[in-house]
């Protein structure tokens, strides 16, 4: 466990995390939403270790945290203007945007179907770390099915020795996950998960017309999954 509260003193802690990332190990880091567990996005074995730590398979690939907006075009292609508007206005912040990934990237995040979920966290320690490591594959620091960790101790209690370095930045400022917007649908943006940014704020920035129509609610003869009842 490495303290990561004060920029004046967190240098050795970040050094330990950078060393772990470079050798392909898994780390836990604070973000503005909840704690994340992650590794080098371009090291397939390290990404697999992150998924294993969570008890998750390739069918649920981790998002990628980035240090700045300039990184987007190196990782993504065909980003809609509406999605760029959200990134410009809300990053760093509690918004994850799913975009088409560059086909030439030498990485394996899992079964992504040619997409990647990107976020720039609003947290000084996380951004300082990302500035040194480059993109990290990071998902919430908890075992699948358990509550997301909002302290480093919470994360350690769930993930234990699967993680080489824990960065302790205190309580998560928001304590809730990011909002996820899918920007890969030609019909428009879709909110896949409500979180730290409200739908009203998203529409205020991108315009309501930028979002795909919501599907109609299930009829009385259908169950919530949309399958015919009975």
Short mmCIF file of N, CA and C in Angstrom, two decimals, residues 28 34-37 50-56 139-150 154-159 163:
data_model
loop_
_atom_site.label_atom_id
_atom_site.label_comp_id
_atom_site.label_asym_id
_atom_site.label_seq_id
_atom_site.Cartn_x
_atom_site.Cartn_y
_atom_site.Cartn_z
N UNK A 28 -3.70 -1.00 -8.41
CA UNK A 28 -4.94 -0.31 -8.06
C UNK A 28 -4.63 1.16 -7.90
N UNK A 34 -14.58 5.82 -8.68
CA UNK A 34 -14.27 4.77 -7.70
C UNK A 34 -12.83 4.32 -7.96
N UNK A 35 -12.30 3.47 -7.11
CA UNK A 35 -10.94 2.95 -7.35
C UNK A 35 -10.96 2.02 -8.55
N UNK A 36 -9.83 2.03 -9.28
CA UNK A 36 -9.71 1.18 -10.45
C UNK A 36 -8.59 0.17 -10.30
N UNK A 37 -8.77 -0.98 -10.94
CA UNK A 37 -7.71 -1.98 -11.02
C UNK A 37 -7.31 -2.06 -12.48
N UNK A 50 -5.80 -8.56 -15.07
CA UNK A 50 -6.80 -7.66 -14.50
C UNK A 50 -8.17 -8.34 -14.50
N UNK A 51 -8.54 -8.93 -15.63
CA UNK A 51 -9.83 -9.60 -15.73
C UNK A 51 -9.90 -10.78 -14.75
N UNK A 52 -8.80 -11.51 -14.61
CA UNK A 52 -8.78 -12.64 -13.68
C UNK A 52 -8.92 -12.17 -12.24
N UNK A 53 -8.30 -11.04 -11.91
CA UNK A 53 -8.40 -10.50 -10.55
C UNK A 53 -9.84 -10.19 -10.20
N UNK A 54 -10.59 -9.72 -11.18
CA UNK A 54 -12.00 -9.38 -10.96
C UNK A 54 -12.91 -10.59 -11.03
N UNK A 55 -12.40 -11.71 -11.58
CA UNK A 55 -13.27 -12.85 -11.81
C UNK A 55 -14.14 -12.64 -13.03
N UNK A 56 -13.57 -12.02 -14.04
CA UNK A 56 -14.32 -11.64 -15.23
C UNK A 56 -13.64 -12.24 -16.46
N UNK A 139 -10.58 -1.10 -14.84
CA UNK A 139 -11.98 -1.33 -14.50
C UNK A 139 -12.13 -1.16 -12.99
N UNK A 140 -13.35 -1.14 -12.51
CA UNK A 140 -13.56 -0.88 -11.09
C UNK A 140 -12.88 -1.94 -10.23
N UNK A 141 -12.30 -1.51 -9.12
CA UNK A 141 -11.47 -2.37 -8.27
C UNK A 141 -12.33 -3.17 -7.29
N UNK A 142 -12.96 -4.19 -7.82
CA UNK A 142 -13.79 -5.07 -7.00
C UNK A 142 -13.94 -6.41 -7.70
N UNK A 143 -14.27 -7.41 -6.95
CA UNK A 143 -14.64 -8.68 -7.55
C UNK A 143 -15.99 -8.53 -8.23
N UNK A 144 -16.18 -9.18 -9.35
CA UNK A 144 -17.44 -9.09 -10.08
C UNK A 144 -18.61 -9.47 -9.17
N UNK A 145 -19.61 -8.60 -9.16
CA UNK A 145 -20.78 -8.84 -8.33
C UNK A 145 -20.72 -8.18 -6.97
N UNK A 146 -19.54 -7.66 -6.60
CA UNK A 146 -19.37 -6.98 -5.31
C UNK A 146 -19.37 -5.47 -5.52
N UNK A 147 -19.60 -4.70 -4.46
CA UNK A 147 -19.62 -3.24 -4.61
C UNK A 147 -18.26 -2.71 -5.06
N UNK A 148 -18.30 -1.66 -5.88
CA UNK A 148 -17.06 -1.02 -6.32
C UNK A 148 -16.36 -0.39 -5.12
N UNK A 149 -15.04 -0.51 -5.09
CA UNK A 149 -14.25 0.00 -3.97
C UNK A 149 -14.14 1.52 -4.04
N UNK A 150 -14.38 2.18 -2.91
CA UNK A 150 -14.22 3.64 -2.84
C UNK A 150 -13.05 4.02 -1.94
N UNK A 154 -10.74 -1.03 0.75
CA UNK A 154 -11.83 -1.81 0.15
C UNK A 154 -11.30 -2.66 -1.00
N UNK A 155 -10.50 -2.04 -1.85
CA UNK A 155 -9.97 -2.75 -3.01
C UNK A 155 -9.07 -3.90 -2.58
N UNK A 156 -8.21 -3.65 -1.59
CA UNK A 156 -7.29 -4.70 -1.14
C UNK A 156 -8.05 -5.86 -0.50
N UNK A 157 -9.11 -5.55 0.21
CA UNK A 157 -9.90 -6.62 0.84
C UNK A 157 -10.50 -7.56 -0.21
N UNK A 158 -10.82 -7.00 -1.39
CA UNK A 158 -11.45 -7.82 -2.43
C UNK A 158 -10.44 -8.47 -3.37
N UNK A 159 -9.35 -7.78 -3.66
CA UNK A 159 -8.43 -8.25 -4.71
C UNK A 159 -7.14 -8.86 -4.18
N UNK A 163 -2.96 -8.04 -6.89
CA UNK A 163 -2.50 -6.69 -7.22
C UNK A 163 -1.12 -6.46 -6.62
#
